[in-house]
Short mmCIF file of C-alpha atoms and ligand atoms in Angstrom, two decimals:
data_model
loop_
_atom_site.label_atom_id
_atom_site.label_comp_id
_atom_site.label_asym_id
_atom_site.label_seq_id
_atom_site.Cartn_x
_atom_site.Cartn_y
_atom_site.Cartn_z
CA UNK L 1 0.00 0.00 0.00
CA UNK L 2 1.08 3.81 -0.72
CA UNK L 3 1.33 5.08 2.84
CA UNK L 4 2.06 8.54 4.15
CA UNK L 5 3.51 9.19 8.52
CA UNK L 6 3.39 12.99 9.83
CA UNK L 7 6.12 12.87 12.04
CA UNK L 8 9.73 11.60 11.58
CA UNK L 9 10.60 11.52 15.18
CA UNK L 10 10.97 8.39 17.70
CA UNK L 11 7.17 6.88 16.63
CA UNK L 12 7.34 7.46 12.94
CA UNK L 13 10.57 7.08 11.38
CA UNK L 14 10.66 3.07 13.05
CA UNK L 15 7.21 2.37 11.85
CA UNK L 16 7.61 4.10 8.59
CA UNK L 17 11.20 1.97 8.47
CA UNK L 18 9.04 -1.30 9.71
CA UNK L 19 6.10 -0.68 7.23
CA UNK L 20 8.46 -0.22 4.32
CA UNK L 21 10.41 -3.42 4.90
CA UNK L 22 6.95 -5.39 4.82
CA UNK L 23 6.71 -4.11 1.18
CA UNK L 24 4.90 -1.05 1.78
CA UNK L 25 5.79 2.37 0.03
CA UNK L 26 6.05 5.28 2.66
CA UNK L 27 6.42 8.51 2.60
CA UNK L 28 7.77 10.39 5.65
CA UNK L 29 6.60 14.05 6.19
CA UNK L 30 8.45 16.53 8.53
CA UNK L 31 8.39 20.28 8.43
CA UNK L 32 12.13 20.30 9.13
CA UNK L 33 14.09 20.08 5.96
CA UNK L 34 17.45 18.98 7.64
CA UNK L 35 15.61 16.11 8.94
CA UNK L 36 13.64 15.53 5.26
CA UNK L 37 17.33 15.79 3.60
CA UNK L 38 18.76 13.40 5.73
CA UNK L 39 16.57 10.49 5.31
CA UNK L 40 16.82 10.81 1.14
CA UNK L 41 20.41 10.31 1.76
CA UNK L 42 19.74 7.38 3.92
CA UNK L 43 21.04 9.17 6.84
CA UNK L 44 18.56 8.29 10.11
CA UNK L 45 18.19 11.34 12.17
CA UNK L 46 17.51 9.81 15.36
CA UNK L 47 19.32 6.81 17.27
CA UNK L 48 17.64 3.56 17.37
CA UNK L 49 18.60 -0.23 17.55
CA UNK L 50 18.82 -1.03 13.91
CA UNK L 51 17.27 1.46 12.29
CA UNK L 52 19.71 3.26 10.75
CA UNK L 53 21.07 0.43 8.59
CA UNK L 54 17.26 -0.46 8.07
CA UNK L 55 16.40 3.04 6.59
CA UNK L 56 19.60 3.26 4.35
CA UNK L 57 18.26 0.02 2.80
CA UNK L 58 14.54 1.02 2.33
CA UNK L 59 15.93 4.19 1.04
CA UNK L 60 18.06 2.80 -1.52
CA UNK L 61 15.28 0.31 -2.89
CA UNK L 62 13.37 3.05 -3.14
CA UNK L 63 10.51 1.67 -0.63
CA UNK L 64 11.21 4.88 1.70
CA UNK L 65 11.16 8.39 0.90
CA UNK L 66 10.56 11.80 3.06
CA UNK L 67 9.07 15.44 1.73
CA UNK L 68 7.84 18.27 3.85
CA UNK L 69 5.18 18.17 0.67
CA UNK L 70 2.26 17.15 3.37
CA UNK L 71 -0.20 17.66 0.53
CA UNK L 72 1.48 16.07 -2.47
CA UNK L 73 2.34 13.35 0.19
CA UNK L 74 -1.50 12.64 1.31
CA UNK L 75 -2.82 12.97 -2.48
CA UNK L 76 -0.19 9.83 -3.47
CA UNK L 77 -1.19 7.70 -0.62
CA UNK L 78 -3.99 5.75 0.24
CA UNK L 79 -3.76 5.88 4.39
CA UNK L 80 -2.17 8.14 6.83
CA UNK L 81 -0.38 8.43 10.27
CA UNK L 82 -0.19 10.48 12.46
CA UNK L 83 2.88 9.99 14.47
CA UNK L 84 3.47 13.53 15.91
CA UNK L 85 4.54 14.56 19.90
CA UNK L 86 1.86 14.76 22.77
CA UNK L 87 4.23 16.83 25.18
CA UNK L 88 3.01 17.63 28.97
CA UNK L 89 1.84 21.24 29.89
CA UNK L 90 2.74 22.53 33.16
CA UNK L 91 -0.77 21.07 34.36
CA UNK L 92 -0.04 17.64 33.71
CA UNK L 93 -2.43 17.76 30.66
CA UNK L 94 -1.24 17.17 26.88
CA UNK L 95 -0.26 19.36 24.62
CA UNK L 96 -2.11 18.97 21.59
CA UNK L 97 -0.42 22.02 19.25
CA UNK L 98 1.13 19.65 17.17
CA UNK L 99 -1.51 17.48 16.80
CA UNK L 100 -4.01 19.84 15.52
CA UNK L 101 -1.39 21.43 13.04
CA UNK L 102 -0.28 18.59 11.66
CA UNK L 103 -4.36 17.63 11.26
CA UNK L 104 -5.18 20.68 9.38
CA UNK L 105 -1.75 20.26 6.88
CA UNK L 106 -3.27 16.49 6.29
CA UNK L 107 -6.83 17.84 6.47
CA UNK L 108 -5.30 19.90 3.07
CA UNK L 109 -4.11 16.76 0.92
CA UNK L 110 -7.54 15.28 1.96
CA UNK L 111 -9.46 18.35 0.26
CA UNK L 112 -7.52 17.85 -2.95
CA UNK L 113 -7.99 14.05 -2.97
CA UNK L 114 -10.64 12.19 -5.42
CA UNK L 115 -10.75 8.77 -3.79
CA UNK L 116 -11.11 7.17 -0.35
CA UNK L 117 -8.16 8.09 2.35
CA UNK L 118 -7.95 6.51 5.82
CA UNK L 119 -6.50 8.73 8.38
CA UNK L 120 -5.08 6.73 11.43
CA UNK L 121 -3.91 8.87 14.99
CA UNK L 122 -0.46 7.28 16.33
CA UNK L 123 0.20 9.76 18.83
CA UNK L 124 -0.89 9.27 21.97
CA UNK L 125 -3.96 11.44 22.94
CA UNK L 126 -6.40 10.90 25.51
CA UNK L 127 -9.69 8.98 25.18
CA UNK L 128 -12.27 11.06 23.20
CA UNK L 129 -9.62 13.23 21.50
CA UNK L 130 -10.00 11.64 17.97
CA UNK L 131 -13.79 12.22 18.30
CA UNK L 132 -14.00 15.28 19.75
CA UNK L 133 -10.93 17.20 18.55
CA UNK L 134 -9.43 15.43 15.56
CA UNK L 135 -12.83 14.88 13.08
CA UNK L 136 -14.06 18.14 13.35
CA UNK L 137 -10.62 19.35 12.17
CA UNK L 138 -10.80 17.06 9.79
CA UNK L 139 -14.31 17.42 8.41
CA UNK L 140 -14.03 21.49 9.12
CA UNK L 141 -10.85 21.84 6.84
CA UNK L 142 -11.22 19.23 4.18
CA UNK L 143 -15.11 20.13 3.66
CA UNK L 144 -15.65 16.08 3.21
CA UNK L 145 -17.71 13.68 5.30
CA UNK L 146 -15.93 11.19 7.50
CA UNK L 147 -17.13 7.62 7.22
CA UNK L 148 -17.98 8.49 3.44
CA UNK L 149 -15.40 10.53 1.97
CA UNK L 150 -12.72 9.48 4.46
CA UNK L 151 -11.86 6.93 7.26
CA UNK L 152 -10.80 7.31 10.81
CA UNK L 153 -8.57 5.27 13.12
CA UNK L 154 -7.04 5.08 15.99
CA UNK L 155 -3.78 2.77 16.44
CA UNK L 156 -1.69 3.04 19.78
CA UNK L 157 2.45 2.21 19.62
CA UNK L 158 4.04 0.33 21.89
CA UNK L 159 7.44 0.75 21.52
CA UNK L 160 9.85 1.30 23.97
CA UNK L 161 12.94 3.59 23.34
CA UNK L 162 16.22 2.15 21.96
CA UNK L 163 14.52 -0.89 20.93
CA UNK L 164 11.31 0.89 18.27
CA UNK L 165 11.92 -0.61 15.68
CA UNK L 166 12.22 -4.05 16.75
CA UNK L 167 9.19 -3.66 19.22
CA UNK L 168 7.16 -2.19 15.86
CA UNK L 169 8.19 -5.01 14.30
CA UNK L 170 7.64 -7.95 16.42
CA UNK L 171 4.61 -6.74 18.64
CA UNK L 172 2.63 -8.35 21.55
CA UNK L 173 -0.92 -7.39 19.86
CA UNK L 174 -1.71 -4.65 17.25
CA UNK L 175 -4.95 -2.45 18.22
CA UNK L 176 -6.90 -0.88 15.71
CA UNK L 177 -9.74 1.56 17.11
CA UNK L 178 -11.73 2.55 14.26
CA UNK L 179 -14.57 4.84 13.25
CA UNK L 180 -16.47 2.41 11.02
CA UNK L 181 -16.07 -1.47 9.76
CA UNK L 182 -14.24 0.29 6.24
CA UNK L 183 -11.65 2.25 8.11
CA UNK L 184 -10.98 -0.58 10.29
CA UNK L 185 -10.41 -3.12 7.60
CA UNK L 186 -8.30 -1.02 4.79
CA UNK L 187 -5.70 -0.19 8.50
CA UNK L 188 -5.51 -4.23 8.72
CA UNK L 189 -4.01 -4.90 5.67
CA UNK L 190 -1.05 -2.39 6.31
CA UNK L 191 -0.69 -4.95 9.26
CA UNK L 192 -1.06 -8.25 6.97
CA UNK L 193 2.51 -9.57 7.18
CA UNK L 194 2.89 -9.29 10.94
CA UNK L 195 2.13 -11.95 13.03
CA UNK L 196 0.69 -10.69 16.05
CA UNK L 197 -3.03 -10.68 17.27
CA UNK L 198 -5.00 -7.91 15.95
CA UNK L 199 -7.96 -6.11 18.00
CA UNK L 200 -10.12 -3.87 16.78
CA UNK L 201 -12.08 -1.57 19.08
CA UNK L 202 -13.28 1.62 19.36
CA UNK L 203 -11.33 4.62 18.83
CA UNK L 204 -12.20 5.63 22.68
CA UNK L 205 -11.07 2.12 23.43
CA UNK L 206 -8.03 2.31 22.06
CA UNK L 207 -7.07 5.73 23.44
CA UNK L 208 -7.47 4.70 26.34
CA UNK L 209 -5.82 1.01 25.96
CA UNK L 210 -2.50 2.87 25.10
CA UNK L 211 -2.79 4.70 28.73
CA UNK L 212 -4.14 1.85 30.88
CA UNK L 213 -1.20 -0.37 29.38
CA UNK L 214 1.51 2.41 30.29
CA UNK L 215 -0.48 3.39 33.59
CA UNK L 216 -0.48 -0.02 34.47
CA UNK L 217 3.67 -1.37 33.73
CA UNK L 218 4.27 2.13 35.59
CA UNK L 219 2.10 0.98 38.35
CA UNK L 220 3.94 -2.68 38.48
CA UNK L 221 6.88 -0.51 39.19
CA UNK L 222 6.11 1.39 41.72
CA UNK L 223 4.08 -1.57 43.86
CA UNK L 224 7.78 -3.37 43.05
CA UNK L 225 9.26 -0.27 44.70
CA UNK L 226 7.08 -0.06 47.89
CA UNK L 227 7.96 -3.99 48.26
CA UNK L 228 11.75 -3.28 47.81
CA UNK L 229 11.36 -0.34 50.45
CA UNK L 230 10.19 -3.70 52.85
CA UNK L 231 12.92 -6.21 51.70
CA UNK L 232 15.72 -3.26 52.84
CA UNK L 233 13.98 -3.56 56.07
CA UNK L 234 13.94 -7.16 56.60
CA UNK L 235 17.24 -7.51 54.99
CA UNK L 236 16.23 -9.58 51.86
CA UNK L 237 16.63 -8.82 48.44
CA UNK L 238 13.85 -7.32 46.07
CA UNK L 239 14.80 -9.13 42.95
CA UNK L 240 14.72 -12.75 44.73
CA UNK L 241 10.99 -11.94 45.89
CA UNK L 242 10.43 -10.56 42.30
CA UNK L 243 11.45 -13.89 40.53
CA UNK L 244 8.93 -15.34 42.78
CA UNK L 245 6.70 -13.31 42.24
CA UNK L 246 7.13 -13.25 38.75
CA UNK L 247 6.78 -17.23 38.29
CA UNK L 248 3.25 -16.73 38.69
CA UNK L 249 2.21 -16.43 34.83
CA UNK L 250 -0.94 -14.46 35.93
CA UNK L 251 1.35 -11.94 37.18
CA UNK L 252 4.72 -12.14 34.91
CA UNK L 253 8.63 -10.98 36.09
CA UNK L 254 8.68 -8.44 33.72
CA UNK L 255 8.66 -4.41 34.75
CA UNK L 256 9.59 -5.65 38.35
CA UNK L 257 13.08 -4.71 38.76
CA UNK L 258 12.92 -2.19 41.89
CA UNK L 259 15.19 0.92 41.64
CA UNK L 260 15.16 4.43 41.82
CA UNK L 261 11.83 5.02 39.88
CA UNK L 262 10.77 5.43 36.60
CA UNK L 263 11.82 8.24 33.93
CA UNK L 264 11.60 8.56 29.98
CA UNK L 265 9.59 10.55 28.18
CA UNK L 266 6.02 8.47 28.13
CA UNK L 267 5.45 7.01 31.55
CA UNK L 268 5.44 10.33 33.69
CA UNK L 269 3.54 12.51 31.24
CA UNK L 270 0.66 9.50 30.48
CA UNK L 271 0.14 8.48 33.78
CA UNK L 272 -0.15 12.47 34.98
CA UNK L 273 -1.95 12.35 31.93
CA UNK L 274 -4.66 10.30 32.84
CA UNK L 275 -5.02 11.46 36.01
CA UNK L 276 -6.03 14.65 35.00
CA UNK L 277 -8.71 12.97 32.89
CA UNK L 278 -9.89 10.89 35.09
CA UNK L 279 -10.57 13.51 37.66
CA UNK L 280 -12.48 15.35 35.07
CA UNK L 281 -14.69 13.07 34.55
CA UNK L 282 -15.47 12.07 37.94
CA UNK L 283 -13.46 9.56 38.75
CA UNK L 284 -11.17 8.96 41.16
CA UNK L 285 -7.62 8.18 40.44
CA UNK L 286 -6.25 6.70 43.65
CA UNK L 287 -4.01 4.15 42.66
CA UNK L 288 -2.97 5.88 39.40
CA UNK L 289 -1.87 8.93 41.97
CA UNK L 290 -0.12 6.94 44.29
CA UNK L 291 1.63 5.52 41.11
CA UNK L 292 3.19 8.90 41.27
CA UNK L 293 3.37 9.85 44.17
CA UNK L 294 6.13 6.57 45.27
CA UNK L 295 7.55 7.24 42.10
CA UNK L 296 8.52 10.96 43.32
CA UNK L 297 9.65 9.88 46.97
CA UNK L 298 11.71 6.71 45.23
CA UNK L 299 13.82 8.95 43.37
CA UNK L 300 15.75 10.71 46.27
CA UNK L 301 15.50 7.40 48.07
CA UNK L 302 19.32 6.67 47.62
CA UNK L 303 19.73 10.17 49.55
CA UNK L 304 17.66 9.30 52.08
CA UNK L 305 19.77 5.77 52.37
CA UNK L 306 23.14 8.23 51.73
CA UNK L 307 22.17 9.85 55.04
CA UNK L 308 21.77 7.02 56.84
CA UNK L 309 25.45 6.77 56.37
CA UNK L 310 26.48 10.34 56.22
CA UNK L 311 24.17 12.88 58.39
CA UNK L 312 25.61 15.25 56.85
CA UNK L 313 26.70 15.83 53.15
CA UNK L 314 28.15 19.01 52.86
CA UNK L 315 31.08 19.14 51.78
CA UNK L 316 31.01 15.43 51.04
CA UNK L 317 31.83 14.00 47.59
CA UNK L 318 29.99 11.70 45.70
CA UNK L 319 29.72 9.91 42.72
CA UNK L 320 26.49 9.49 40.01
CA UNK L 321 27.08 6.34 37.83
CA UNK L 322 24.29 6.84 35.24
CA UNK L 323 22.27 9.82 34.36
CA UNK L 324 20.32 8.66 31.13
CA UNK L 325 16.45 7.42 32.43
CA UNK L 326 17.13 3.75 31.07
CA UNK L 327 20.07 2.37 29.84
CA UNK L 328 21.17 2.19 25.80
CA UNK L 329 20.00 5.67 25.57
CA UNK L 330 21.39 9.35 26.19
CA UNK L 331 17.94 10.69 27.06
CA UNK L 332 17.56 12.06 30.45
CA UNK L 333 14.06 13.61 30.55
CA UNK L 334 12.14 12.72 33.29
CA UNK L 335 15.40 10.74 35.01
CA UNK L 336 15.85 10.07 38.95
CA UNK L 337 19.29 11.48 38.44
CA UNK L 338 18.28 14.79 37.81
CA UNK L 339 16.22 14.97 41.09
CA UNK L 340 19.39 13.26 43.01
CA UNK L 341 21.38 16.06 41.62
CA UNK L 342 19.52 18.69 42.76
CA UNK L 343 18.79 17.51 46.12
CA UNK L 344 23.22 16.36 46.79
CA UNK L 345 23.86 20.32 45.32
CA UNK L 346 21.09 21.39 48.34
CA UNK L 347 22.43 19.15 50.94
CA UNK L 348 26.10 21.13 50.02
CA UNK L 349 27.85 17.85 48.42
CA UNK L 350 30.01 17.76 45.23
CA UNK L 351 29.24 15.70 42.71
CA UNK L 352 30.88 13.78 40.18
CA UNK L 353 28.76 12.01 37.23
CA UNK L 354 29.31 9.84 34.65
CA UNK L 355 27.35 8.42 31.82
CA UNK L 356 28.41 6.49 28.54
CA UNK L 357 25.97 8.37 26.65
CA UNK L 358 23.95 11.21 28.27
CA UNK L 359 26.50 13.47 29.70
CA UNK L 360 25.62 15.91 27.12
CA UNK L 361 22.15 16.33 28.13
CA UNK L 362 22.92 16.55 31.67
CA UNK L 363 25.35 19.72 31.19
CA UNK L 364 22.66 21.24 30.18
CA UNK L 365 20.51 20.47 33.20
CA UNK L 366 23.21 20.86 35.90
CA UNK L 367 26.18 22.82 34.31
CA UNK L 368 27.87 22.80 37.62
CA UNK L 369 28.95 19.80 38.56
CA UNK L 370 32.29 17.48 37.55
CA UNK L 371 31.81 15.12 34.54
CA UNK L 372 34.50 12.72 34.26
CA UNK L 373 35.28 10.12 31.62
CA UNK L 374 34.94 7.27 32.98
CA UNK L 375 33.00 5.28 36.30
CA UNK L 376 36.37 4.45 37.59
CA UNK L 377 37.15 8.47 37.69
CA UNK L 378 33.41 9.27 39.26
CA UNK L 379 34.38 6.71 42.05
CA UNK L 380 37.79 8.05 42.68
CA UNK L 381 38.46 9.65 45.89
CA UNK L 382 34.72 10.25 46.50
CA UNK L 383 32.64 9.10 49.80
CA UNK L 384 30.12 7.35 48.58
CA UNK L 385 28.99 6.30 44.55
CA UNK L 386 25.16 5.87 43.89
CA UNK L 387 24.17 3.85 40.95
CA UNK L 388 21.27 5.14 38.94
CA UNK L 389 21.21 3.70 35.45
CA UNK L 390 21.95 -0.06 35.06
CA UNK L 391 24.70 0.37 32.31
CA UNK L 392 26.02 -3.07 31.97
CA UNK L 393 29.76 -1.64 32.42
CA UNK L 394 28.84 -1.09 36.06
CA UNK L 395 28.64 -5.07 36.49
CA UNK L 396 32.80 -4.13 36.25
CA UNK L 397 32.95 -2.20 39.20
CA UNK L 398 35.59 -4.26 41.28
CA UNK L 399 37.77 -3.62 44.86
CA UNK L 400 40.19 -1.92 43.37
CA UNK L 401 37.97 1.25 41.63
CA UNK L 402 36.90 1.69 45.51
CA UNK L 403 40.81 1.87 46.74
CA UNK L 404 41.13 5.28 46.73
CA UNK L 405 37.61 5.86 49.03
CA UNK L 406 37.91 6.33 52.66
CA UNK L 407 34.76 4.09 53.13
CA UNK L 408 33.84 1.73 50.52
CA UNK L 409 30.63 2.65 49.83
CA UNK L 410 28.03 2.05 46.77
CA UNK L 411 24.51 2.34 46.70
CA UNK L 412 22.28 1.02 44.18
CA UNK L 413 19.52 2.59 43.35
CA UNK L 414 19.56 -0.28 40.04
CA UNK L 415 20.86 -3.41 40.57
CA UNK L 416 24.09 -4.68 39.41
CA UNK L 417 24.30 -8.47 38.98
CA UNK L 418 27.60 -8.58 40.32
CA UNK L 419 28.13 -8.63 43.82
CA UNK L 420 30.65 -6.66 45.48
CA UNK L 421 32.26 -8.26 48.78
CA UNK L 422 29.76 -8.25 51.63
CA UNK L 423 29.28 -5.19 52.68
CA UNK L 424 30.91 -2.90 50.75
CA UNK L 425 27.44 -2.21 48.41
CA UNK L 426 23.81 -1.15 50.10
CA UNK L 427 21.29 -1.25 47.90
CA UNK L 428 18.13 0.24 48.28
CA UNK L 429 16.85 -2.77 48.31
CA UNK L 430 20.37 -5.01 48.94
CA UNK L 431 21.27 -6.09 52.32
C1 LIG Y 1 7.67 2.94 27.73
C2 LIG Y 1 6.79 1.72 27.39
O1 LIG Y 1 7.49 0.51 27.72
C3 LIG Y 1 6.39 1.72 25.91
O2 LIG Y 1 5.50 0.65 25.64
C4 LIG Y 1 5.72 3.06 25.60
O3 LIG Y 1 5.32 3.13 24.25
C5 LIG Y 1 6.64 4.22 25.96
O4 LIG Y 1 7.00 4.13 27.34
P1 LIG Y 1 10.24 3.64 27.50
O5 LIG Y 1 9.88 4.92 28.19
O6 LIG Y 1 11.11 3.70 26.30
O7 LIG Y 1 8.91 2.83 27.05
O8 LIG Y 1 11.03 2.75 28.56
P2 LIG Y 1 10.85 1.43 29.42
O9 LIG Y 1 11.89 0.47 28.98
O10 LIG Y 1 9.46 0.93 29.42
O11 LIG Y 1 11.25 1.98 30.88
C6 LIG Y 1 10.60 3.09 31.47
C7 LIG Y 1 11.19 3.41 32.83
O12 LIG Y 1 10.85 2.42 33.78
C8 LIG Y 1 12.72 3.52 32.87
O13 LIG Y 1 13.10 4.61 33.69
C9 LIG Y 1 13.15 2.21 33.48
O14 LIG Y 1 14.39 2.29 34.13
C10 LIG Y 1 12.02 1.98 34.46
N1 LIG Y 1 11.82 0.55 34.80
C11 LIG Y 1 11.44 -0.33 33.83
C12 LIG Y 1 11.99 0.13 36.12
O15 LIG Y 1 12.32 0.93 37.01
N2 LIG Y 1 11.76 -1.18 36.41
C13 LIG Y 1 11.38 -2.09 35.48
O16 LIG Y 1 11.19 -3.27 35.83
C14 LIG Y 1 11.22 -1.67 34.14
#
């Protein structure tokens, strides 16, 4: 099929990449020309597990192309995504600026179109938005009739960050929330070479399936939390009880590793997200909330533990291994360490932090602190190191990087699967 994605960014460009390599032909559409020039010279703009080798492929075969020509791009296609940014507003609520622009551009190509277009929302948005916000855009701007002129659906992603394209390709279920039986079937056959259950709902259903499932792993991770919190106090470890816990196949291990909270760009925002709905419509969120709520307290946690040690941390140094929210990535929005930071800088402590990837990003955040190169650097000569990002390189960490501290002291706030000698670590959750 001749399929056009608004939106080149961490959504669009994998599926785009995906739906090409199933035999598709896609064009990408971004309002930033860099970005546009980059992908027809098989350069991917963004970082992803296998993508870029992917794109250069599809692009070269001629199976993947990329205009900021939104109208020329809708009139030579036969379906649509929408795979712009939802950002948070200071209220917790989304932003939907994007959205609505990039529904008016398409709402344009729709106008100058003869035959039957399906136009299917990627982007998350909450429940009712496609309805109430997105159609009359549509329908307003393209003077046509949806359901008769045009189609309407409503398709969540699922895909984590690092690993997009692979999760786009390979996914646990495929939901299709559509307007009418038409829309619903012409979005199926984009999905006919993937082997993965398809549902098709309601495009309120689905809206709201994206923000249950997020709500929900967030939630798992949190409850995790609140058990670790009680393992540190009997002196047992977290992950042990997790793998029990996790044997249970009603339950599952998975998104039960206890730490120091959860970051990234789509779990904060969606869960504050649906709060906010919720309590508009009269409904009240109290485990979604308190979802939050441990997540916030978790994040300092390792200070709290740090404390324990050292009453006072002025003038003390110490070390942040890991700033990115998630390992294999340099993004840090929404990461513990940025809260840790903060609160060592107000307690009068210097800190040293290293990253492999997301040092960058962090200088912008807190310009003030010591970078250094390396973990073994961070550690040196410090009082105490807190690990915040799993990196695999911190499974290294051995006696003699702690030589050169007075007191031998690590705290995980993500667990390493190596164990130091007795002692020497205390985990949040580690004995
Ligand atoms: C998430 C969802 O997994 C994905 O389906 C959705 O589309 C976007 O949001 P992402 O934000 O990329 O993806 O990261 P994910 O790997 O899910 O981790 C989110 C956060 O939870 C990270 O900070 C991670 O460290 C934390 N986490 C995850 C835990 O603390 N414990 C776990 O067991 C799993």
């Amino acid at each position: 099929m001749d399929i056009s994605i608004v939106g080149t960014g961490y959504v669009g460009l994998p599926a785009g990449t995906g739906l090409a390599s199933k035999g598709h032909d896609v064009t990408c559409i971004d309002i930033d020309q860099e970005k546009v020039d980059k992908i027809n010279s098989g350069e991917c703009p963004i970082y992803e597990e296998d993508l870029p080798e992917l794109l250069e492929k599809m692009v070269s075969e001629d199976k993947l192309r990329a205009t900021t020509n939104t109208e020329e791009a809708i009139r030579d296609s036969d379906i649509t995504f929408l795979a712009v940014g939802t950002p948070m507003k200071d209220d917790g609520d989304i932003n939907l600026d994007y959205i609505k622009q990039a529904t008016k551009d398409a709402a344009h190509g729709i106008k100058n179109k003869d035959s039957y277009h399906v136009f299917v929302v990627k982007s998350t948005v909450v429940p009712t938005t496609t309805e109430e916000e997105i159609i009359p855009i549509l329908e307003e701007v393209s003077g046509k009739k949806v359901g008769k002129d045009f189609g309407v659906c409503m398709n969540p992603e699922f895909l984590r960050e690092g690993t997009a394209l692979n999760d786009f390709l390979e996914p646990d279920r495929i939901v299709i929330g559509e307007l009418d039986e038409k829309s619903g079937e012409t979005l199926e056959k984009v999905y006919e070479g993937f082997e993965a259950p398809i549902m098709r709902t309601s495009l309120k259903a689905a809206e709201l399936i994206k923000y249950a499932s997020n709500s929900l792993l967030a939630t798992k991770i949190s409850f995790i939390n609140e058990i670790g919190n009680m393992c540190k106090e009997l002196g047992i470890d977290v992950y042990e009880v997790a793998d029990g816990i996790g044997m249970d196949s009603r339950i599952e291990r998975s998104f039960l590793d206890s730490g120091a909270g959860f970051g990234g760009s789509c779990f904060p925002k969606d869960v504050r997200a649906l709060i906010n709905f919720m309590e508009k419509n009269n409904v009240d969120p109290k485990i979604t909330e308190s979802t939050i709520e441990v997540n916030e307290k978790q994040k300092t946690r390792l200070v709290d533990l740090l404390e324990e040690h050292y009453p006072s941390l002025e003038n003390k140094t110490v070390a942040i291994l890991g700033l990115a929210f998630k390992p294999g990535t340099d993004d840090i929005r929404q990461s513990p360490a940025i809260d840790i930071i903060s609160e060592l800088k107000q307690k009068g402590a210097d800190v040293k932090a290293y990253d492999p990837e997301a040092i960058q990003n962090m200088k912008e955040r807190h310009p003030d602190i010591e970078y250094t190169e390396s973990y073994q650097k961070a550690i040196e000569n410090s009082n105490a190191a807190l690990i915040v990002t799993d990196w695999a390189e911190f499974n290294q960490i051995s006696r003699k990087d702690l030589k050169s501290m007075d007191e031998a002291l690590i705290i995980e706030g993500r667990k390493i699967r190596h164990k130091l000698d007795d002692g020497i670590t205390k985990g949040i959750n580690w004995p």
